[in-house]
mmCIF file with all atom_site columns, C-alpha atoms in Angstrom:
data_model
loop_
_atom_site.group_PDB
_atom_site.id
_atom_site.type_symbol
_atom_site.label_atom_id
_atom_site.label_alt_id
_atom_site.label_comp_id
_atom_site.label_asym_id
_atom_site.label_entity_id
_atom_site.label_seq_id
_atom_site.pdbx_PDB_ins_code
_atom_site.Cartn_x
_atom_site.Cartn_y
_atom_site.Cartn_z
_atom_site.occupancy
_atom_site.B_iso_or_equiv
_atom_site.pdbx_formal_charge
_atom_site.auth_seq_id
_atom_site.auth_comp_id
_atom_site.auth_asym_id
_atom_site.auth_atom_id
_atom_site.pdbx_PDB_model_num
ATOM 1   C CA . MET A 1 1   ? 25.639 72.965 154.716 1.00 47.00 ? 1   MET A CA 1
ATOM 2   C CA . VAL A 1 2   ? 25.442 71.733 151.137 1.00 49.00 ? 2   VAL A CA 1
ATOM 3   C CA . THR A 1 3   ? 24.419 68.090 150.915 1.00 58.00 ? 3   THR A CA 1
ATOM 4   C CA . ARG A 1 4   ? 24.541 65.966 147.788 1.00 64.00 ? 4   ARG A CA 1
ATOM 5   C CA . GLU A 1 5   ? 20.810 66.451 147.344 1.00 80.00 ? 5   GLU A CA 1
ATOM 6   C CA . SER A 1 6   ? 20.847 70.208 147.953 1.00 83.00 ? 6   SER A CA 1
ATOM 7   C CA . PHE A 1 7   ? 23.706 70.540 145.481 1.00 82.00 ? 7   PHE A CA 1
ATOM 8   C CA . ILE A 1 8   ? 21.504 68.947 142.832 1.00 84.00 ? 8   ILE A CA 1
ATOM 9   C CA . THR A 1 9   ? 18.230 70.608 143.850 1.00 86.00 ? 9   THR A CA 1
ATOM 10  C CA . GLU A 1 10  ? 19.477 74.064 144.867 1.00 84.00 ? 10  GLU A CA 1
ATOM 11  C CA . ALA A 1 11  ? 23.073 74.937 143.971 1.00 81.00 ? 11  ALA A CA 1
ATOM 12  C CA . LEU A 1 12  ? 23.230 73.439 140.473 1.00 79.00 ? 12  LEU A CA 1
ATOM 13  C CA . PRO A 1 13  ? 19.890 74.858 139.222 1.00 79.00 ? 13  PRO A CA 1
ATOM 14  C CA . LYS A 1 14  ? 20.864 78.308 140.498 1.00 78.00 ? 14  LYS A CA 1
ATOM 15  C CA . LEU A 1 15  ? 24.213 78.055 138.736 1.00 76.00 ? 15  LEU A CA 1
ATOM 16  C CA . THR A 1 16  ? 22.709 76.968 135.410 1.00 75.00 ? 16  THR A CA 1
ATOM 17  C CA . ALA A 1 17  ? 20.065 79.709 135.557 1.00 74.00 ? 17  ALA A CA 1
ATOM 18  C CA . GLU A 1 18  ? 22.614 82.485 135.989 1.00 66.00 ? 18  GLU A CA 1
ATOM 19  C CA . SER A 1 19  ? 23.221 84.121 132.638 1.00 61.00 ? 19  SER A CA 1
ATOM 20  C CA . GLN A 1 20  ? 26.855 85.047 133.334 1.00 60.00 ? 20  GLN A CA 1
ATOM 21  C CA . ILE A 1 21  ? 28.018 81.471 132.725 1.00 68.00 ? 21  ILE A CA 1
ATOM 22  C CA . GLY A 1 22  ? 26.622 81.558 129.188 1.00 72.00 ? 22  GLY A CA 1
ATOM 23  C CA . LEU A 1 23  ? 23.998 78.827 129.399 1.00 75.00 ? 23  LEU A CA 1
ATOM 24  C CA . LYS A 1 24  ? 20.517 79.319 128.050 1.00 78.00 ? 24  LYS A CA 1
ATOM 25  C CA . HIS A 1 25  ? 17.901 78.163 130.540 1.00 80.00 ? 25  HIS A CA 1
ATOM 26  C CA . ASN A 1 26  ? 14.146 78.250 130.045 1.00 86.00 ? 26  ASN A CA 1
ATOM 27  C CA . GLY A 1 27  ? 13.282 77.443 133.657 1.00 84.00 ? 27  GLY A CA 1
ATOM 28  C CA . LYS A 1 28  ? 12.419 73.793 132.971 1.00 90.00 ? 28  LYS A CA 1
ATOM 29  C CA . ASN A 1 29  ? 14.439 70.952 134.482 1.00 92.00 ? 29  ASN A CA 1
ATOM 30  C CA . GLY A 1 30  ? 14.858 67.259 133.959 1.00 95.00 ? 30  GLY A CA 1
ATOM 31  C CA . ILE A 1 31  ? 16.674 64.639 135.963 1.00 97.00 ? 31  ILE A CA 1
ATOM 32  C CA . GLY A 1 32  ? 17.800 61.146 135.070 1.00 97.00 ? 32  GLY A CA 1
ATOM 33  C CA . GLY A 1 33  ? 20.212 58.440 136.003 1.00 97.00 ? 33  GLY A CA 1
ATOM 34  C CA . ILE A 1 34  ? 21.553 54.958 135.518 1.00 97.00 ? 34  ILE A CA 1
ATOM 35  C CA . SER A 1 35  ? 21.527 52.168 138.104 1.00 94.00 ? 35  SER A CA 1
ATOM 36  C CA . MET A 1 36  ? 21.923 53.813 141.545 1.00 90.00 ? 36  MET A CA 1
ATOM 37  C CA . GLY A 1 37  ? 21.590 57.146 139.776 1.00 93.00 ? 37  GLY A CA 1
ATOM 38  C CA . ALA A 1 38  ? 18.204 56.082 138.374 1.00 97.00 ? 38  ALA A CA 1
ATOM 39  C CA . ALA A 1 39  ? 16.940 55.413 141.885 1.00 94.00 ? 39  ALA A CA 1
ATOM 40  C CA . SER A 1 40  ? 18.290 58.790 142.990 1.00 92.00 ? 40  SER A CA 1
ATOM 41  C CA . ALA A 1 41  ? 16.724 60.634 140.050 1.00 96.00 ? 41  ALA A CA 1
ATOM 42  C CA . TYR A 1 42  ? 13.250 59.314 140.789 1.00 97.00 ? 42  TYR A CA 1
ATOM 43  C CA . SER A 1 43  ? 13.700 59.797 144.532 1.00 95.00 ? 43  SER A CA 1
ATOM 44  C CA . ILE A 1 44  ? 14.733 63.415 144.026 1.00 95.00 ? 44  ILE A CA 1
ATOM 45  C CA . ALA A 1 45  ? 11.865 63.974 141.600 1.00 97.00 ? 45  ALA A CA 1
ATOM 46  C CA . VAL A 1 46  ? 9.243  62.826 144.133 1.00 97.00 ? 46  VAL A CA 1
ATOM 47  C CA . ARG A 1 47  ? 10.921 64.803 146.921 1.00 94.00 ? 47  ARG A CA 1
ATOM 48  C CA . HIS A 1 48  ? 11.014 67.962 144.757 1.00 95.00 ? 48  HIS A CA 1
ATOM 49  C CA . PRO A 1 49  ? 8.120  67.486 142.304 1.00 96.00 ? 49  PRO A CA 1
ATOM 50  C CA . GLU A 1 50  ? 7.753  71.172 141.488 1.00 95.00 ? 50  GLU A CA 1
ATOM 51  C CA . GLN A 1 51  ? 11.293 71.300 140.156 1.00 94.00 ? 51  GLN A CA 1
ATOM 52  C CA . TYR A 1 52  ? 11.306 68.650 137.407 1.00 96.00 ? 52  TYR A CA 1
ATOM 53  C CA . GLN A 1 53  ? 9.236  68.281 134.259 1.00 97.00 ? 53  GLN A CA 1
ATOM 54  C CA . GLY A 1 54  ? 10.995 65.155 132.969 1.00 98.00 ? 54  GLY A CA 1
ATOM 55  C CA . VAL A 1 55  ? 12.532 62.120 134.671 1.00 98.00 ? 55  VAL A CA 1
ATOM 56  C CA . PHE A 1 56  ? 14.302 59.039 133.338 1.00 98.00 ? 56  PHE A CA 1
ATOM 57  C CA . GLY A 1 57  ? 15.726 55.952 134.970 1.00 98.00 ? 57  GLY A CA 1
ATOM 58  C CA . LEU A 1 58  ? 17.737 53.162 133.366 1.00 98.00 ? 58  LEU A CA 1
ATOM 59  C CA . SER A 1 59  ? 18.015 49.883 135.284 1.00 97.00 ? 59  SER A CA 1
ATOM 60  C CA . GLY A 1 60  ? 17.298 51.286 138.717 1.00 96.00 ? 60  GLY A CA 1
ATOM 61  C CA . CYS A 1 61  ? 15.451 50.280 141.862 1.00 95.00 ? 61  CYS A CA 1
ATOM 62  C CA . TYR A 1 62  ? 12.801 52.756 142.939 1.00 96.00 ? 62  TYR A CA 1
ATOM 63  C CA . THR A 1 63  ? 11.750 51.355 146.283 1.00 93.00 ? 63  THR A CA 1
ATOM 64  C CA . THR A 1 64  ? 13.303 51.201 149.734 1.00 90.00 ? 64  THR A CA 1
ATOM 65  C CA . ASP A 1 65  ? 11.137 48.306 150.896 1.00 86.00 ? 65  ASP A CA 1
ATOM 66  C CA . ASP A 1 66  ? 12.756 45.006 151.902 1.00 83.00 ? 66  ASP A CA 1
ATOM 67  C CA . PHE A 1 67  ? 13.757 44.189 148.310 1.00 81.00 ? 67  PHE A CA 1
ATOM 68  C CA . GLY A 1 68  ? 15.134 47.685 147.744 1.00 82.00 ? 68  GLY A CA 1
ATOM 69  C CA . GLN A 1 69  ? 17.041 47.504 151.011 1.00 80.00 ? 69  GLN A CA 1
ATOM 70  C CA . ILE A 1 70  ? 18.735 44.274 149.944 1.00 84.00 ? 70  ILE A CA 1
ATOM 71  C CA . LEU A 1 71  ? 19.875 45.855 146.681 1.00 81.00 ? 71  LEU A CA 1
ATOM 72  C CA . THR A 1 72  ? 21.010 49.026 148.414 1.00 82.00 ? 72  THR A CA 1
ATOM 73  C CA . ARG A 1 73  ? 22.945 47.102 151.031 1.00 80.00 ? 73  ARG A CA 1
ATOM 74  C CA . TYR A 1 74  ? 24.631 45.012 148.357 1.00 78.00 ? 74  TYR A CA 1
ATOM 75  C CA . THR A 1 75  ? 25.567 48.057 146.306 1.00 81.00 ? 75  THR A CA 1
ATOM 76  C CA . VAL A 1 76  ? 26.903 50.084 149.241 1.00 82.00 ? 76  VAL A CA 1
ATOM 77  C CA . GLU A 1 77  ? 28.391 47.409 151.481 1.00 80.00 ? 77  GLU A CA 1
ATOM 78  C CA . SER A 1 78  ? 30.050 45.399 148.696 1.00 79.00 ? 78  SER A CA 1
ATOM 79  C CA . ARG A 1 79  ? 32.231 48.471 148.214 1.00 81.00 ? 79  ARG A CA 1
ATOM 80  C CA . GLY A 1 80  ? 33.176 48.689 151.879 1.00 85.00 ? 80  GLY A CA 1
ATOM 81  C CA . ALA A 1 81  ? 30.760 51.438 152.948 1.00 85.00 ? 81  ALA A CA 1
ATOM 82  C CA . ASN A 1 82  ? 28.103 51.526 155.669 1.00 85.00 ? 82  ASN A CA 1
ATOM 83  C CA . VAL A 1 83  ? 24.546 51.755 154.362 1.00 81.00 ? 83  VAL A CA 1
ATOM 84  C CA . GLN A 1 84  ? 23.382 53.497 157.554 1.00 84.00 ? 84  GLN A CA 1
ATOM 85  C CA . ASN A 1 85  ? 25.521 56.511 156.654 1.00 84.00 ? 85  ASN A CA 1
ATOM 86  C CA . MET A 1 86  ? 22.966 57.334 153.940 1.00 80.00 ? 86  MET A CA 1
ATOM 87  C CA . TRP A 1 87  ? 19.597 57.461 155.705 1.00 80.00 ? 87  TRP A CA 1
ATOM 88  C CA . GLY A 1 88  ? 20.135 55.816 159.065 1.00 81.00 ? 88  GLY A CA 1
ATOM 89  C CA . PRO A 1 89  ? 18.792 52.365 159.895 1.00 84.00 ? 89  PRO A CA 1
ATOM 90  C CA . PRO A 1 90  ? 16.882 50.655 157.059 1.00 81.00 ? 90  PRO A CA 1
ATOM 91  C CA . GLY A 1 91  ? 13.154 51.163 157.496 1.00 81.00 ? 91  GLY A CA 1
ATOM 92  C CA . SER A 1 92  ? 13.571 54.586 159.118 1.00 83.00 ? 92  SER A CA 1
ATOM 93  C CA . GLU A 1 93  ? 11.616 57.672 158.045 1.00 87.00 ? 93  GLU A CA 1
ATOM 94  C CA . GLU A 1 94  ? 14.509 58.758 155.832 1.00 85.00 ? 94  GLU A CA 1
ATOM 95  C CA . TRP A 1 95  ? 14.457 55.454 153.954 1.00 83.00 ? 95  TRP A CA 1
ATOM 96  C CA . GLN A 1 96  ? 10.701 55.783 153.485 1.00 88.00 ? 96  GLN A CA 1
ATOM 97  C CA . ALA A 1 97  ? 11.083 59.382 152.301 1.00 88.00 ? 97  ALA A CA 1
ATOM 98  C CA . HIS A 1 98  ? 13.372 58.162 149.477 1.00 89.00 ? 98  HIS A CA 1
ATOM 99  C CA . ASP A 1 99  ? 10.918 55.505 148.236 1.00 93.00 ? 99  ASP A CA 1
ATOM 100 C CA . ALA A 1 100 ? 9.756  56.742 144.826 1.00 96.00 ? 100 ALA A CA 1
ATOM 101 C CA . ILE A 1 101 ? 7.173  53.995 144.326 1.00 97.00 ? 101 ILE A CA 1
ATOM 102 C CA . SER A 1 102 ? 5.235  54.899 147.459 1.00 95.00 ? 102 SER A CA 1
ATOM 103 C CA . GLN A 1 103 ? 5.214  58.555 146.330 1.00 96.00 ? 103 GLN A CA 1
ATOM 104 C CA . ALA A 1 104 ? 4.609  57.921 142.630 1.00 98.00 ? 104 ALA A CA 1
ATOM 105 C CA . GLU A 1 105 ? 1.537  60.194 142.547 1.00 98.00 ? 105 GLU A CA 1
ATOM 106 C CA . LYS A 1 106 ? 3.965  63.136 142.694 1.00 98.00 ? 106 LYS A CA 1
ATOM 107 C CA . LEU A 1 107 ? 5.202  62.140 139.216 1.00 98.00 ? 107 LEU A CA 1
ATOM 108 C CA . ARG A 1 108 ? 1.875  62.878 137.546 1.00 98.00 ? 108 ARG A CA 1
ATOM 109 C CA . GLY A 1 109 ? 2.127  65.245 134.596 1.00 98.00 ? 109 GLY A CA 1
ATOM 110 C CA . LYS A 1 110 ? 5.839  64.719 134.033 1.00 98.00 ? 110 LYS A CA 1
ATOM 111 C CA . ALA A 1 111 ? 7.508  63.063 131.055 1.00 98.00 ? 111 ALA A CA 1
ATOM 112 C CA . LEU A 1 112 ? 8.647  59.723 132.501 1.00 98.00 ? 112 LEU A CA 1
ATOM 113 C CA . TYR A 1 113 ? 10.916 57.104 130.982 1.00 98.00 ? 113 TYR A CA 1
ATOM 114 C CA . LEU A 1 114 ? 12.085 53.773 132.396 1.00 98.00 ? 114 LEU A CA 1
ATOM 115 C CA . SER A 1 115 ? 14.005 50.871 130.930 1.00 98.00 ? 115 SER A CA 1
ATOM 116 C CA . SER A 1 116 ? 15.564 47.661 132.161 1.00 98.00 ? 116 SER A CA 1
ATOM 117 C CA . GLY A 1 117 ? 16.965 44.455 130.764 1.00 97.00 ? 117 GLY A CA 1
ATOM 118 C CA . THR A 1 118 ? 16.041 40.942 131.735 1.00 97.00 ? 118 THR A CA 1
ATOM 119 C CA . GLY A 1 119 ? 19.535 40.042 132.895 1.00 95.00 ? 119 GLY A CA 1
ATOM 120 C CA . ALA A 1 120 ? 19.823 37.382 130.190 1.00 96.00 ? 120 ALA A CA 1
ATOM 121 C CA . ALA A 1 121 ? 23.216 37.529 128.510 1.00 94.00 ? 121 ALA A CA 1
ATOM 122 C CA . LYS A 1 122 ? 23.551 38.697 124.926 1.00 90.00 ? 122 LYS A CA 1
ATOM 123 C CA . GLU A 1 123 ? 25.741 36.722 122.571 1.00 89.00 ? 123 GLU A CA 1
ATOM 124 C CA . GLY A 1 124 ? 29.394 37.464 123.314 1.00 88.00 ? 124 GLY A CA 1
ATOM 125 C CA . GLU A 1 125 ? 28.668 39.072 126.676 1.00 88.00 ? 125 GLU A CA 1
ATOM 126 C CA . PHE A 1 126 ? 30.650 36.543 128.709 1.00 89.00 ? 126 PHE A CA 1
ATOM 127 C CA . GLU A 1 127 ? 33.653 37.254 126.506 1.00 89.00 ? 127 GLU A CA 1
ATOM 128 C CA . ALA A 1 128 ? 33.130 40.992 127.093 1.00 85.00 ? 128 ALA A CA 1
ATOM 129 C CA . TYR A 1 129 ? 33.644 40.227 130.797 1.00 87.00 ? 129 TYR A CA 1
ATOM 130 C CA . ASN A 1 130 ? 36.960 38.567 129.870 1.00 86.00 ? 130 ASN A CA 1
ATOM 131 C CA . GLY A 1 131 ? 35.689 35.305 131.307 1.00 86.00 ? 131 GLY A CA 1
ATOM 132 C CA . ASP A 1 132 ? 35.349 36.804 134.800 1.00 91.00 ? 132 ASP A CA 1
ATOM 133 C CA . ILE A 1 133 ? 32.530 34.613 136.090 1.00 94.00 ? 133 ILE A CA 1
ATOM 134 C CA . GLY A 1 134 ? 32.080 36.608 139.322 1.00 91.00 ? 134 GLY A CA 1
ATOM 135 C CA . ASN A 1 135 ? 31.474 39.917 137.558 1.00 90.00 ? 135 ASN A CA 1
ATOM 136 C CA . PHE A 1 136 ? 29.399 38.215 134.872 1.00 93.00 ? 136 PHE A CA 1
ATOM 137 C CA . VAL A 1 137 ? 27.071 36.659 137.467 1.00 94.00 ? 137 VAL A CA 1
ATOM 138 C CA . ALA A 1 138 ? 26.897 39.948 139.403 1.00 91.00 ? 138 ALA A CA 1
ATOM 139 C CA . GLY A 1 139 ? 25.941 41.794 136.197 1.00 93.00 ? 139 GLY A CA 1
ATOM 140 C CA . ALA A 1 140 ? 23.196 39.282 135.476 1.00 95.00 ? 140 ALA A CA 1
ATOM 141 C CA . ALA A 1 141 ? 21.855 39.310 139.038 1.00 93.00 ? 141 ALA A CA 1
ATOM 142 C CA . LEU A 1 142 ? 21.880 43.118 139.330 1.00 93.00 ? 142 LEU A CA 1
ATOM 143 C CA . GLU A 1 143 ? 19.973 43.518 136.074 1.00 96.00 ? 143 GLU A CA 1
ATOM 144 C CA . GLN A 1 144 ? 17.446 40.844 137.032 1.00 96.00 ? 144 GLN A CA 1
ATOM 145 C CA . ALA A 1 145 ? 16.855 42.674 140.315 1.00 95.00 ? 145 ALA A CA 1
ATOM 146 C CA . SER A 1 146 ? 16.662 46.054 138.542 1.00 96.00 ? 146 SER A CA 1
ATOM 147 C CA . ASN A 1 147 ? 14.135 44.536 136.170 1.00 97.00 ? 147 ASN A CA 1
ATOM 148 C CA . VAL A 1 148 ? 11.934 43.460 139.087 1.00 96.00 ? 148 VAL A CA 1
ATOM 149 C CA . CYS A 1 149 ? 12.181 46.958 140.599 1.00 96.00 ? 149 CYS A CA 1
ATOM 150 C CA . THR A 1 150 ? 11.424 48.662 137.296 1.00 97.00 ? 150 THR A CA 1
ATOM 151 C CA . HIS A 1 151 ? 8.388  46.463 136.740 1.00 97.00 ? 151 HIS A CA 1
ATOM 152 C CA . ARG A 1 152 ? 7.156  47.399 140.213 1.00 97.00 ? 152 ARG A CA 1
ATOM 153 C CA . MET A 1 153 ? 7.481  51.081 139.352 1.00 98.00 ? 153 MET A CA 1
ATOM 154 C CA . THR A 1 154 ? 5.713  50.738 136.010 1.00 98.00 ? 154 THR A CA 1
ATOM 155 C CA . GLU A 1 155 ? 2.919  48.724 137.638 1.00 98.00 ? 155 GLU A CA 1
ATOM 156 C CA . LYS A 1 156 ? 2.450  51.458 140.233 1.00 98.00 ? 156 LYS A CA 1
ATOM 157 C CA . LEU A 1 157 ? 2.359  54.123 137.520 1.00 98.00 ? 157 LEU A CA 1
ATOM 158 C CA . ASP A 1 158 ? -0.166 52.021 135.588 1.00 98.00 ? 158 ASP A CA 1
ATOM 159 C CA . ASP A 1 159 ? -2.303 51.601 138.720 1.00 98.00 ? 159 ASP A CA 1
ATOM 160 C CA . LEU A 1 160 ? -2.303 55.380 139.179 1.00 98.00 ? 160 LEU A CA 1
ATOM 161 C CA . ASP A 1 161 ? -2.965 55.945 135.451 1.00 98.00 ? 161 ASP A CA 1
ATOM 162 C CA . ILE A 1 162 ? 0.187  58.071 135.170 1.00 98.00 ? 162 ILE A CA 1
ATOM 163 C CA . ASP A 1 163 ? 1.534  58.325 131.637 1.00 98.00 ? 163 ASP A CA 1
ATOM 164 C CA . HIS A 1 164 ? 5.038  56.917 131.174 1.00 98.00 ? 164 HIS A CA 1
ATOM 165 C CA . ARG A 1 165 ? 7.145  54.899 128.771 1.00 98.00 ? 165 ARG A CA 1
ATOM 166 C CA . PHE A 1 166 ? 8.783  51.637 129.761 1.00 98.00 ? 166 PHE A CA 1
ATOM 167 C CA . ASP A 1 167 ? 11.146 49.779 127.444 1.00 98.00 ? 167 ASP A CA 1
ATOM 168 C CA . GLN A 1 168 ? 11.846 46.169 128.374 1.00 98.00 ? 168 GLN A CA 1
ATOM 169 C CA . ILE A 1 169 ? 15.170 45.184 126.819 1.00 97.00 ? 169 ILE A CA 1
ATOM 170 C CA . PRO A 1 170 ? 15.106 41.440 126.030 1.00 96.00 ? 170 PRO A CA 1
ATOM 171 C CA . ALA A 1 171 ? 18.760 40.762 126.880 1.00 95.00 ? 171 ALA A CA 1
ATOM 172 C CA . GLY A 1 172 ? 21.663 42.495 128.551 1.00 92.00 ? 172 GLY A CA 1
ATOM 173 C CA . LEU A 1 173 ? 23.486 42.569 131.853 1.00 95.00 ? 173 LEU A CA 1
ATOM 174 C CA . HIS A 1 174 ? 23.907 45.493 134.242 1.00 95.00 ? 174 HIS A CA 1
ATOM 175 C CA . ASN A 1 175 ? 26.616 47.310 132.313 1.00 94.00 ? 175 ASN A CA 1
ATOM 176 C CA . TRP A 1 176 ? 27.323 50.086 129.810 1.00 94.00 ? 176 TRP A CA 1
ATOM 177 C CA . SER A 1 177 ? 26.517 47.971 126.766 1.00 93.00 ? 177 SER A CA 1
ATOM 178 C CA . LEU A 1 178 ? 22.917 47.899 128.038 1.00 95.00 ? 178 LEU A CA 1
ATOM 179 C CA . PHE A 1 179 ? 22.748 51.484 129.312 1.00 97.00 ? 179 PHE A CA 1
ATOM 180 C CA . ALA A 1 180 ? 24.406 53.405 126.470 1.00 96.00 ? 180 ALA A CA 1
ATOM 181 C CA . PRO A 1 181 ? 21.830 52.672 123.732 1.00 97.00 ? 181 PRO A CA 1
ATOM 182 C CA . GLN A 1 182 ? 18.985 53.657 126.096 1.00 97.00 ? 182 GLN A CA 1
ATOM 183 C CA . MET A 1 183 ? 20.377 57.088 126.965 1.00 98.00 ? 183 MET A CA 1
ATOM 184 C CA . PRO A 1 184 ? 19.400 58.839 123.705 1.00 98.00 ? 184 PRO A CA 1
ATOM 185 C CA . ILE A 1 185 ? 15.998 57.121 123.797 1.00 98.00 ? 185 ILE A CA 1
ATOM 186 C CA . ALA A 1 186 ? 15.435 58.380 127.349 1.00 98.00 ? 186 ALA A CA 1
ATOM 187 C CA . TRP A 1 187 ? 16.512 61.905 126.399 1.00 98.00 ? 187 TRP A CA 1
ATOM 188 C CA . ASN A 1 188 ? 14.286 61.942 123.319 1.00 98.00 ? 188 ASN A CA 1
ATOM 189 C CA . HIS A 1 189 ? 11.327 60.918 125.461 1.00 98.00 ? 189 HIS A CA 1
ATOM 190 C CA . ILE A 1 190 ? 11.667 63.670 128.076 1.00 98.00 ? 190 ILE A CA 1
ATOM 191 C CA . LYS A 1 191 ? 13.171 66.545 126.066 1.00 97.00 ? 191 LYS A CA 1
ATOM 192 C CA . GLY A 1 192 ? 9.847  67.844 124.787 1.00 97.00 ? 192 GLY A CA 1
ATOM 193 C CA . ALA A 1 193 ? 8.673  68.462 128.354 1.00 97.00 ? 193 ALA A CA 1
ATOM 194 C CA . LEU A 1 194 ? 11.819 70.527 128.872 1.00 95.00 ? 194 LEU A CA 1
ATOM 195 C CA . GLY A 1 195 ? 11.249 72.662 125.808 1.00 91.00 ? 195 GLY A CA 1
ATOM 196 C CA . ALA A 1 196 ? 14.300 71.179 124.098 1.00 80.00 ? 196 ALA A CA 1
#
């Protein structure tokens, strides 16, 4: 059975390495993501450390501890889904296995990039939300929480003396206007490790 993770870690790399589809592949891989995707990228990288030479995460949460569980529950359950469908009951072995902070040693030697905003609004940001106070507050709260998570990850990497880059963005909510400018910066940081 192909799971979401095995698609990313097995099926997709095999597909990109096959010359008949016309892609050039040097055998080096990177993984990155935004928000929930950032958490997934780092989780996959620690679960498959031999596979990735570069990892980036923009405004993610890299732990499945109590704080990470709250964010995960909010993200999943606010959209009508059941968080236990992912990894079973919070606190289970599967949740622990997806905690990138507790397994950060496995990131040693990789090109690592992280960024997050403070959750403080930039000028004109409320107007960009069309005055929708609920979404505006959610964007601020999600980025503040992501910022806490990202700081926890960078502190762990510092404690382990693992080289990485962290960019603290002084303002911006959890939305594309914060993420988009960071994407080329993230790519430029990890691409050398991928031979690009």
